[in-house]
Amino acid sequence: MTQNKMKMLIIEDDPGLQKQLRWCFDAYEVVVAGDRDAALAQVRRHEPAVVTMDLGLPPDPDGATEGLATLRQILALAPDTKVIVLTGNQNHAHAVEAIGLGAYDFHQKPFDPEMLGLVVQRAFYLHALQQENRRMRQSQVDSPLSGVISRDAGMQRVCRNIEKVAPTSASVMVLGESGTGKEVLARALHQLSPRANQRFMAINCAAIPENLLESELFGYEKGAFTGAAKQTKGKVELAHGGTFFLDEVGDLPMSLQAKLLRFLQERVIERVGGHEEIAVDVRIVCATHQNLKALSASGRFREDLYYRLSEIVVTIPPLRDRIGDAALLAHHFKNKFCAQESRPTLHFSQEAIGVIESYPWPGNVREMENCIKRAIIMADGPQITAEDLGLSASAEPEQPINLRQVRDEAEYAAIVKALARVDGNIVRAAELLGISRPTLYDLMGRHAIKSAAAG
């Protein structure tokens, strides 16, 4: 059923090689072209994700002029197309020129079917990731959770929990490692709430000196201290009617914890140097990467304040535990920073994608964002290499030794990744996994995996 197969274009003027390449790639819907006009017509008609091409096309079969011109026009028509150049040893310089023009990769003739098959498979994978990333960006234009880029089931559950709690008045505590996107979710919660038309005010308790934090939170009266030249409202008062976000609340000094608790109980504040009680209607959302229960047990965080703040607790999984999200986010940030830095569209090399998927990302999404921005700036050619990423190798976590556990975890991860890559298409997922559709359905039932992509 060709309608379910991924489309591939072979540009080759030798009928014998055309037939050989068709046979090698019978898993795809293959269309062929023997010259530039036919190739461009096939690109317009079929929009193939991957193209293999010989640079020696008529009327210049012994040179590369016609092939390079065809390459330029294909990439102008469909910039995301992955073009793999097939070249002889004597044409290495032409292959390098093709890469400079934007070709995805080149492969030596006579080609090794198995090796070329792996290159083609990887090209389809990267193209699918880019298209998925684009679809997600388009579908999230008007979404309150547009800042969340994820296909991971655990992260999608977090988003659904935010959607459930947003319309309520409950205080929410967002837990997660540094860089996981706690403020992004807090802002999304505000946008989904009835307070969306009012202010969202944020303060980082760890970034402001203790002697200034109280006046930042609650404001101050004129003359309250040296330099207090006029009455100034604090962040809590400025958020009246809206949402107030306390980031890194675990770093809040004990003296201010008592005042914050009183505000949560009475819903009134007093400015520094003032005696008037001011009623403030505000929803409190807080976040921390610390274990507040442990801090409470050690006497560094008030237990009564903890329970006031944690009516609803949402925990964000670290990036290393989000299946498939590393590559997806990498493409998202690549597109973002290519546009921001006015760079032509760059592509990740196979080695770079491999490093991105295997790196544990201790700094989570924030580290990923900084890493990709640096790579966009430092990349010399049309590809982002593993060296451009500048990621150091790290030790692999210890793996379980129980064979059944290893097999079950590997099966689950492979099926989820395959379904994510093909946007829930069972036929294509089965092809990626090398199994039949009934087998895939059986495995999905066993691991309680749904075919529809979350989001």
Tab-separated table of C-alpha atoms in Angstrom:
chain	number	residue	atom	x	y	z
A	1	MET	CA	0.000	0.000	0.000
A	2	THR	CA	2.112	2.843	-1.350
A	3	GLN	CA	-0.043	5.511	0.268
A	4	ASN	CA	1.463	4.532	3.614
A	5	LYS	CA	5.043	4.429	2.370
A	6	MET	CA	7.483	7.317	2.661
A	7	LYS	CA	8.328	8.894	-0.695
A	8	MET	CA	11.814	8.837	-2.167
A	9	LEU	CA	13.124	10.253	-5.451
A	10	ILE	CA	16.037	8.664	-7.348
A	11	ILE	CA	17.722	10.944	-9.890
A	12	GLU	CA	19.807	8.710	-12.160
A	13	ASP	CA	20.106	8.606	-15.955
A	14	ASP	CA	21.438	5.005	-16.094
A	15	PRO	CA	18.425	2.623	-16.408
A	16	GLY	CA	20.423	-0.225	-14.840
A	17	LEU	CA	21.263	1.802	-11.737
A	18	GLN	CA	17.677	3.060	-11.578
A	19	LYS	CA	16.460	-0.529	-11.409
A	20	GLN	CA	19.085	-1.501	-8.806
A	21	LEU	CA	18.206	1.455	-6.571
A	22	ARG	CA	14.473	0.726	-6.897
A	23	TRP	CA	15.120	-2.822	-5.758
A	24	CYS	CA	17.254	-1.655	-2.801
A	25	PHE	CA	14.561	0.714	-1.566
A	26	ASP	CA	11.372	-1.239	-2.118
A	27	ALA	CA	10.334	-0.378	1.449
A	28	TYR	CA	9.699	3.186	0.217
A	29	GLU	CA	7.505	4.646	-2.488
A	30	VAL	CA	10.217	5.249	-5.105
A	31	VAL	CA	9.889	7.603	-8.071
A	32	VAL	CA	12.687	8.138	-10.594
A	33	ALA	CA	13.955	10.878	-12.875
A	34	GLY	CA	16.702	10.896	-15.477
A	35	ASP	CA	17.298	14.626	-15.958
A	36	ARG	CA	16.771	17.996	-14.335
A	37	ASP	CA	13.305	18.763	-15.726
A	38	ALA	CA	11.960	15.347	-14.773
A	39	ALA	CA	13.512	15.620	-11.291
A	40	LEU	CA	11.941	19.017	-10.614
A	41	ALA	CA	8.575	17.775	-11.867
A	42	GLN	CA	8.735	14.806	-9.478
A	43	VAL	CA	9.690	17.081	-6.561
A	44	ARG	CA	6.694	19.321	-7.260
A	45	ARG	CA	4.330	16.387	-7.651
A	46	HIS	CA	5.440	14.046	-4.867
A	47	GLU	CA	7.356	16.272	-2.403
A	48	PRO	CA	9.729	13.406	-1.510
A	49	ALA	CA	11.407	13.547	1.889
A	50	VAL	CA	14.650	12.009	0.585
A	51	VAL	CA	16.387	12.240	-2.787
A	52	THR	CA	19.415	10.315	-4.063
A	53	MET	CA	21.102	11.840	-7.092
A	54	ASP	CA	24.023	11.367	-9.420
A	55	LEU	CA	25.691	14.696	-10.209
A	56	GLY	CA	26.502	13.534	-13.738
A	57	LEU	CA	23.203	14.290	-15.460
A	58	PRO	CA	22.566	14.975	-19.160
A	59	PRO	CA	23.554	17.096	-20.996
A	60	ASP	CA	26.727	17.022	-18.846
A	61	PRO	CA	27.019	13.323	-17.830
A	62	ASP	CA	30.793	13.540	-17.353
A	63	GLY	CA	30.710	16.705	-15.237
A	64	ALA	CA	28.753	18.086	-12.307
A	65	THR	CA	27.349	21.341	-13.692
A	66	GLU	CA	23.867	19.992	-14.403
A	67	GLY	CA	23.718	17.977	-11.177
A	68	LEU	CA	24.696	20.953	-9.001
A	69	ALA	CA	22.156	23.160	-10.771
A	70	THR	CA	19.480	20.524	-10.146
A	71	LEU	CA	20.469	20.378	-6.473
A	72	ARG	CA	20.124	24.152	-6.113
A	73	GLN	CA	16.648	24.131	-7.640
A	74	ILE	CA	15.447	21.185	-5.543
A	75	LEU	CA	16.515	22.875	-2.313
A	76	ALA	CA	14.937	26.136	-3.463
A	77	LEU	CA	11.635	24.307	-4.046
A	78	ALA	CA	11.792	22.145	-0.893
A	79	PRO	CA	14.478	23.298	1.578
A	80	ASP	CA	13.819	20.457	4.032
A	81	THR	CA	14.418	17.713	1.439
A	82	LYS	CA	17.368	15.462	2.316
A	83	VAL	CA	19.472	15.094	-0.827
A	84	ILE	CA	22.093	12.319	-0.818
A	85	VAL	CA	24.678	12.685	-3.583
A	86	LEU	CA	26.114	9.512	-5.151
A	87	THR	CA	29.637	10.152	-6.365
A	88	GLY	CA	32.724	8.359	-7.674
A	89	ASN	CA	36.115	8.614	-5.970
A	90	GLN	CA	37.346	11.028	-8.646
A	91	ASN	CA	34.455	13.419	-7.937
A	92	HIS	CA	35.149	14.071	-4.246
A	93	ALA	CA	35.526	17.833	-4.807
A	94	HIS	CA	32.097	17.946	-6.451
A	95	ALA	CA	30.586	16.091	-3.507
A	96	VAL	CA	32.084	18.597	-1.091
A	97	GLU	CA	30.655	21.435	-3.207
A	98	ALA	CA	27.245	19.757	-3.096
A	99	ILE	CA	27.413	19.589	0.707
A	100	GLY	CA	28.260	23.282	0.736
A	101	LEU	CA	25.107	23.967	-1.291
A	102	GLY	CA	22.968	22.123	1.262
A	103	ALA	CA	23.041	18.437	0.322
A	104	TYR	CA	22.402	16.189	3.332
A	105	ASP	CA	25.226	13.678	2.650
A	106	PHE	CA	27.213	11.938	-0.080
A	107	HIS	CA	27.945	8.256	-0.715
A	108	GLN	CA	30.656	6.647	-2.813
A	109	LYS	CA	30.015	4.609	-5.968
A	110	PRO	CA	29.804	1.703	-6.352
A	111	PHE	CA	27.443	1.938	-3.423
A	112	ASP	CA	27.070	-0.555	-0.599
A	113	PRO	CA	23.285	-1.220	-0.419
A	114	GLU	CA	23.306	-1.832	3.333
A	115	MET	CA	25.350	1.282	4.149
A	116	LEU	CA	23.370	3.492	1.764
A	117	GLY	CA	20.178	2.078	3.272
A	118	LEU	CA	21.267	3.251	6.730
A	119	VAL	CA	22.067	6.740	5.386
A	120	VAL	CA	18.645	6.926	3.711
A	121	GLN	CA	16.860	5.659	6.827
A	122	ARG	CA	18.567	8.303	8.956
A	123	ALA	CA	17.672	11.005	6.434
A	124	PHE	CA	13.996	10.015	6.621
A	125	TYR	CA	14.206	10.100	10.421
A	126	LEU	CA	15.653	13.627	10.512
A	127	HIS	CA	13.134	14.866	7.947
A	128	ALA	CA	10.274	13.420	10.019
A	129	LEU	CA	11.589	15.140	13.147
A	130	GLN	CA	11.725	18.485	11.376
A	131	GLN	CA	8.197	18.098	10.024
A	132	GLU	CA	6.882	17.040	13.428
A	133	ASN	CA	8.549	20.041	15.015
A	134	ARG	CA	6.955	22.331	12.431
A	135	ARG	CA	3.498	20.799	12.966
A	136	MET	CA	3.840	21.244	16.709
A	137	ARG	CA	4.851	24.888	16.348
A	138	GLN	CA	1.914	25.557	14.032
A	139	SER	CA	-0.609	23.756	16.240
A	140	GLN	CA	0.629	25.578	19.339
A	141	VAL	CA	0.412	29.125	18.012
A	142	ASP	CA	-2.752	29.798	20.011
A	143	SER	CA	-2.124	27.282	22.789
A	144	PRO	CA	-1.520	28.452	26.373
A	145	LEU	CA	1.042	25.641	26.603
A	146	SER	CA	2.823	26.798	23.448
A	147	GLY	CA	6.092	27.075	25.367
A	148	VAL	CA	6.077	23.334	26.055
A	149	ILE	CA	7.674	21.263	23.269
A	150	SER	CA	7.234	17.584	24.090
A	151	ARG	CA	5.948	14.250	22.815
A	152	ASP	CA	6.842	12.409	26.019
A	153	ALA	CA	3.890	10.782	27.785
A	154	GLY	CA	5.058	11.896	31.233
A	155	MET	CA	5.439	15.513	30.165
A	156	GLN	CA	2.058	15.439	28.460
A	157	ARG	CA	0.498	14.255	31.732
A	158	VAL	CA	2.072	17.269	33.450
A	159	CYS	CA	0.502	19.571	30.832
A	160	ARG	CA	-2.897	17.958	31.318
A	161	ASN	CA	-2.596	18.434	35.087
A	162	ILE	CA	-1.830	22.125	34.544
A	163	GLU	CA	-4.938	22.388	32.355
A	164	LYS	CA	-7.042	20.738	35.084
A	165	VAL	CA	-5.867	22.932	37.947
A	166	ALA	CA	-5.678	26.254	36.047
A	167	PRO	CA	-9.399	27.181	36.326
A	168	THR	CA	-9.377	26.629	40.115
A	169	SER	CA	-8.137	28.924	42.891
A	170	ALA	CA	-5.719	26.366	44.397
A	171	SER	CA	-2.120	27.296	45.159
A	172	VAL	CA	0.253	25.297	42.967
A	173	MET	CA	3.781	24.138	43.629
A	174	VAL	CA	5.872	23.234	40.571
A	175	LEU	CA	8.793	20.925	41.333
A	176	GLY	CA	11.634	20.004	39.038
A	177	GLU	CA	15.353	20.259	38.418
A	178	SER	CA	16.868	23.560	37.323
A	179	GLY	CA	16.221	24.253	33.660
A	180	THR	CA	13.162	22.019	33.237
A	181	GLY	CA	10.790	24.907	32.495
A	182	LYS	CA	9.021	25.612	35.783
A	183	GLU	CA	8.283	29.247	34.919
A	184	VAL	CA	7.016	28.240	31.469
A	185	LEU	CA	4.387	26.031	33.125
A	186	ALA	CA	3.557	28.719	35.685
A	187	ARG	CA	2.876	31.215	32.899
A	188	ALA	CA	0.801	28.625	31.034
A	189	LEU	CA	-1.256	28.041	34.182
A	190	HIS	CA	-1.879	31.795	34.435
A	191	GLN	CA	-2.932	32.022	30.769
A	192	LEU	CA	-5.418	29.173	31.249
A	193	SER	CA	-6.897	30.674	34.413
A	194	PRO	CA	-9.739	33.215	34.835
A	195	ARG	CA	-6.980	35.678	35.824
A	196	ALA	CA	-5.360	35.592	32.359
A	197	ASN	CA	-6.255	39.238	31.613
A	198	GLN	CA	-4.509	40.444	34.787
A	199	ARG	CA	-0.806	40.609	35.627
A	200	PHE	CA	1.599	37.719	35.996
A	201	MET	CA	4.358	38.852	38.371
A	202	ALA	CA	7.441	36.740	39.079
A	203	ILE	CA	10.260	36.988	41.583
A	204	ASN	CA	13.290	34.744	42.104
A	205	CYS	CA	13.894	34.341	45.821
A	206	ALA	CA	17.465	33.133	45.251
A	207	ALA	CA	18.474	36.098	43.077
A	208	ILE	CA	17.649	38.967	45.481
A	209	PRO	CA	19.639	39.743	48.666
A	210	GLU	CA	17.747	39.019	51.863
A	211	ASN	CA	17.748	42.673	52.991
A	212	LEU	CA	16.012	43.735	49.755
A	213	LEU	CA	13.653	40.808	49.312
A	214	GLU	CA	10.971	41.997	51.747
A	215	SER	CA	10.589	45.382	50.041
A	216	GLU	CA	10.529	43.643	46.633
A	217	LEU	CA	7.736	41.385	47.825
A	218	PHE	CA	5.597	43.767	49.876
A	219	GLY	CA	6.727	47.275	48.864
A	220	TYR	CA	7.680	50.143	51.156
A	221	GLU	CA	6.500	53.554	52.380
A	222	LYS	CA	8.349	56.815	51.784
A	223	GLY	CA	11.126	57.202	54.378
A	224	ALA	CA	10.982	53.555	55.474
A	225	PHE	CA	14.762	53.334	55.007
A	226	THR	CA	17.617	55.321	53.508
A	227	GLY	CA	16.891	55.880	49.825
A	228	ALA	CA	13.133	55.248	50.113
A	229	ALA	CA	12.221	58.519	48.394
A	230	LYS	CA	8.640	57.582	47.527
A	231	GLN	CA	5.941	55.059	48.286
A	232	THR	CA	6.511	51.921	46.182
A	233	LYS	CA	4.250	48.934	45.673
A	234	GLY	CA	5.732	45.435	45.963
A	235	LYS	CA	5.396	42.593	43.474
A	236	VAL	CA	2.596	40.940	45.453
A	237	GLU	CA	0.482	44.110	45.414
A	238	LEU	CA	1.240	44.727	41.725
A	239	ALA	CA	-0.108	41.263	40.935
A	240	HIS	CA	-3.521	42.113	42.451
A	241	GLY	CA	-6.193	40.253	40.495
A	242	GLY	CA	-3.599	38.120	38.743
A	243	THR	CA	-0.945	35.522	39.524
A	244	PHE	CA	2.190	35.855	41.636
A	245	PHE	CA	5.015	33.413	40.918
A	246	LEU	CA	7.613	32.703	43.611
A	247	ASP	CA	10.568	30.998	41.939
A	248	GLU	CA	13.078	29.093	44.101
A	249	VAL	CA	10.814	29.474	47.124
A	250	GLY	CA	13.103	27.093	49.039
A	251	ASP	CA	15.596	29.972	49.345
A	252	LEU	CA	13.081	32.266	51.072
A	253	PRO	CA	14.550	33.428	54.453
A	254	MET	CA	12.772	32.203	57.585
A	255	SER	CA	11.768	35.751	58.588
A	256	LEU	CA	9.944	36.246	55.288
A	257	GLN	CA	8.415	32.774	55.409
A	258	ALA	CA	6.390	33.921	58.420
A	259	LYS	CA	5.193	37.054	56.616
A	260	LEU	CA	4.306	35.086	53.473
A	261	LEU	CA	2.348	32.607	55.611
A	262	ARG	CA	0.398	35.459	57.212
A	263	PHE	CA	-0.431	36.829	53.775
A	264	LEU	CA	-1.655	33.415	52.598
A	265	GLN	CA	-3.860	33.124	55.685
A	266	GLU	CA	-5.204	36.689	55.885
A	267	ARG	CA	-4.755	37.856	52.269
A	268	VAL	CA	-3.483	41.229	53.488
A	269	ILE	CA	-0.007	42.776	53.380
A	270	GLU	CA	1.803	45.645	55.093
A	271	ARG	CA	4.418	47.631	53.222
A	272	VAL	CA	7.835	48.032	54.864
A	273	GLY	CA	7.612	51.057	57.159
A	274	GLY	CA	3.815	51.088	57.000
A	275	HIS	CA	1.027	50.095	59.370
A	276	GLU	CA	-1.934	49.906	57.016
A	277	GLU	CA	-3.247	46.481	56.068
A	278	ILE	CA	-3.803	46.229	52.309
A	279	ALA	CA	-6.078	43.515	50.941
A	280	VAL	CA	-4.627	41.740	47.912
A	281	ASP	CA	-6.418	39.187	45.731
A	282	VAL	CA	-3.729	37.116	44.058
A	283	ARG	CA	-3.112	33.488	43.172
A	284	ILE	CA	0.183	32.065	44.404
A	285	VAL	CA	2.236	29.701	42.265
A	286	CYS	CA	5.677	28.685	43.494
A	287	ALA	CA	8.548	26.578	42.217
A	288	THR	CA	11.713	25.007	43.529
A	289	HIS	CA	14.332	22.422	42.630
A	290	GLN	CA	14.840	21.624	46.320
A	291	ASN	CA	13.157	19.002	48.496
A	292	LEU	CA	10.959	21.162	50.713
A	293	LYS	CA	9.904	18.235	52.884
A	294	ALA	CA	13.547	17.591	53.714
A	295	LEU	CA	14.077	21.303	54.366
A	296	SER	CA	11.043	21.282	56.684
A	297	ALA	CA	12.381	18.273	58.561
A	298	SER	CA	15.705	20.063	59.096
A	299	GLY	CA	14.003	23.245	60.278
A	300	ARG	CA	14.957	25.398	57.274
A	301	PHE	CA	11.459	25.707	55.833
A	302	ARG	CA	8.212	26.160	57.749
A	303	GLU	CA	6.052	23.070	57.568
A	304	ASP	CA	2.830	25.076	57.807
A	305	LEU	CA	3.950	27.257	54.888
A	306	TYR	CA	4.816	24.173	52.848
A	307	TYR	CA	1.284	22.806	53.223
A	308	ARG	CA	-0.220	26.204	52.381
A	309	LEU	CA	1.805	26.418	49.166
A	310	SER	CA	1.424	22.809	48.050
A	311	GLU	CA	-2.341	22.393	47.688
A	312	ILE	CA	-1.520	21.029	44.230
A	313	VAL	CA	1.967	19.697	43.407
A	314	VAL	CA	3.140	19.288	39.798
A	315	THR	CA	6.486	17.574	39.168
A	316	ILE	CA	8.297	18.148	35.858
A	317	PRO	CA	10.423	15.198	34.661
A	318	PRO	CA	14.049	15.966	33.741
A	319	LEU	CA	14.912	16.023	30.041
A	320	ARG	CA	16.921	12.779	30.288
A	321	ASP	CA	13.701	10.939	31.255
A	322	ARG	CA	11.574	12.419	28.445
A	323	ILE	CA	11.594	9.854	25.636
A	324	GLY	CA	12.322	11.389	22.226
A	325	ASP	CA	12.264	14.999	23.448
A	326	ALA	CA	16.003	15.711	23.195
A	327	ALA	CA	16.081	15.505	19.388
A	328	LEU	CA	12.718	17.248	19.082
A	329	LEU	CA	13.852	20.194	21.214
A	330	ALA	CA	17.182	20.361	19.391
A	331	HIS	CA	15.379	20.907	16.079
A	332	HIS	CA	13.056	23.455	17.682
A	333	PHE	CA	15.959	25.524	19.028
A	334	LYS	CA	17.912	25.117	15.778
A	335	ASN	CA	15.052	26.637	13.795
A	336	LYS	CA	14.572	29.385	16.368
A	337	PHE	CA	18.209	30.485	16.494
A	338	CYS	CA	18.831	30.136	12.747
A	339	ALA	CA	16.088	32.734	12.272
A	340	GLN	CA	17.263	34.860	15.200
A	341	GLU	CA	20.913	34.915	14.096
A	342	SER	CA	20.032	35.317	10.388
A	343	ARG	CA	21.802	32.079	9.516
A	344	PRO	CA	20.747	29.985	6.518
A	345	THR	CA	18.975	26.788	7.502
A	346	LEU	CA	21.445	24.401	9.131
A	347	HIS	CA	21.125	20.657	9.603
A	348	PHE	CA	22.416	18.315	12.291
A	349	SER	CA	24.903	15.669	11.220
A	350	GLN	CA	24.093	12.071	12.118
A	351	GLU	CA	26.830	12.128	14.773
A	352	ALA	CA	25.415	15.329	16.286
A	353	ILE	CA	21.918	13.846	16.606
A	354	GLY	CA	23.448	10.740	18.185
A	355	VAL	CA	25.265	12.866	20.768
A	356	ILE	CA	22.120	14.896	21.493
A	357	GLU	CA	20.080	11.743	22.091
A	358	SER	CA	22.687	10.070	24.318
A	359	TYR	CA	23.806	13.087	26.388
A	360	PRO	CA	22.117	13.197	29.846
A	361	TRP	CA	21.491	16.988	29.818
A	362	PRO	CA	22.086	17.725	33.515
A	363	GLY	CA	21.052	21.343	32.876
A	364	ASN	CA	17.872	20.167	31.135
A	365	VAL	CA	16.065	22.343	28.562
A	366	ARG	CA	18.010	25.491	29.506
A	367	GLU	CA	21.310	23.720	28.845
A	368	MET	CA	19.931	22.398	25.555
A	369	GLU	CA	18.882	25.906	24.477
A	370	ASN	CA	22.298	27.403	25.256
A	371	CYS	CA	24.093	24.491	23.586
A	372	ILE	CA	22.161	24.771	20.311
A	373	LYS	CA	22.528	28.548	20.209
A	374	ARG	CA	26.296	28.189	20.613
A	375	ALA	CA	26.392	25.519	17.897
A	376	ILE	CA	24.439	27.753	15.472
A	377	ILE	CA	26.965	30.547	16.020
A	378	MET	CA	30.053	28.321	15.800
A	379	ALA	CA	29.055	26.075	12.869
A	380	ASP	CA	31.174	26.734	9.767
A	381	GLY	CA	29.334	24.748	7.116
A	382	PRO	CA	25.717	23.807	6.404
A	383	GLN	CA	25.814	21.063	9.047
A	384	ILE	CA	26.016	21.236	12.836
A	385	THR	CA	28.607	18.661	13.850
A	386	ALA	CA	29.165	16.880	17.141
A	387	GLU	CA	32.198	19.128	17.685
A	388	ASP	CA	30.047	22.262	17.272
A	389	LEU	CA	27.866	21.078	20.158
A	390	GLY	CA	30.852	20.958	22.509
A	391	LEU	CA	29.332	18.255	24.712
A	392	SER	CA	31.678	16.122	26.765
A	393	ALA	CA	31.071	12.401	27.077
A	394	SER	CA	29.601	11.277	30.376
A	395	ALA	CA	29.338	7.936	32.061
A	396	GLU	CA	26.299	5.841	31.242
A	397	PRO	CA	23.973	5.172	34.192
A	398	GLU	CA	24.077	1.691	35.622
A	399	GLN	CA	21.712	-0.610	33.755
A	400	PRO	CA	19.442	-3.225	35.386
A	401	ILE	CA	20.783	-6.780	35.187
A	402	ASN	CA	17.438	-8.605	35.154
A	403	LEU	CA	16.933	-9.740	31.542
A	404	ARG	CA	13.153	-9.491	31.554
A	405	GLN	CA	13.306	-5.972	32.969
A	406	VAL	CA	15.908	-4.944	30.384
A	407	ARG	CA	13.819	-6.408	27.557
A	408	ASP	CA	10.566	-4.803	28.736
A	409	GLU	CA	12.170	-1.380	29.172
A	410	ALA	CA	13.866	-1.596	25.775
A	411	GLU	CA	10.640	-2.706	24.055
A	412	TYR	CA	8.643	0.076	25.651
A	413	ALA	CA	11.201	2.771	24.770
A	414	ALA	CA	11.580	1.523	21.180
A	415	ILE	CA	7.823	1.428	20.544
A	416	VAL	CA	7.225	4.884	22.046
A	417	LYS	CA	10.107	6.358	20.015
A	418	ALA	CA	8.914	4.719	16.799
A	419	LEU	CA	5.345	5.946	17.269
A	420	ALA	CA	6.617	9.435	18.089
A	421	ARG	CA	8.768	9.573	14.959
A	422	VAL	CA	5.854	8.672	12.658
A	423	ASP	CA	3.157	10.604	14.550
A	424	GLY	CA	1.280	7.497	15.657
A	425	ASN	CA	1.092	5.806	12.214
A	426	ILE	CA	0.972	2.078	13.020
A	427	VAL	CA	2.089	0.892	9.576
A	428	ARG	CA	5.156	3.106	9.489
A	429	ALA	CA	5.996	2.371	13.141
A	430	ALA	CA	5.895	-1.376	12.409
A	431	GLU	CA	8.211	-0.823	9.425
A	432	LEU	CA	10.659	1.134	11.579
A	433	LEU	CA	10.650	-1.603	14.220
A	434	GLY	CA	10.927	-4.416	11.657
A	435	ILE	CA	7.817	-6.237	12.883
A	436	SER	CA	4.298	-6.886	11.599
A	437	ARG	CA	1.310	-4.749	12.503
A	438	PRO	CA	-0.367	-7.528	14.565
A	439	THR	CA	2.867	-7.972	16.535
A	440	LEU	CA	3.060	-4.242	17.165
A	441	TYR	CA	-0.565	-4.156	18.341
A	442	ASP	CA	0.157	-7.065	20.721
A	443	LEU	CA	3.212	-5.292	22.166
A	444	MET	CA	1.312	-2.013	22.522
A	445	GLY	CA	-1.432	-3.805	24.417
A	446	ARG	CA	1.094	-5.496	26.675
A	447	HIS	CA	2.804	-2.189	27.526
A	448	ALA	CA	-0.468	-0.164	27.627
A	449	ILE	CA	0.706	2.189	24.855
A	450	LYS	CA	-1.835	4.165	22.864
A	451	SER	CA	-1.170	4.829	19.178
A	452	ALA	CA	-2.368	8.443	19.142
A	453	ALA	CA	0.419	10.959	19.782
A	454	ALA	CA	-0.082	12.851	23.027
A	455	GLY	CA	-0.636	16.563	22.896
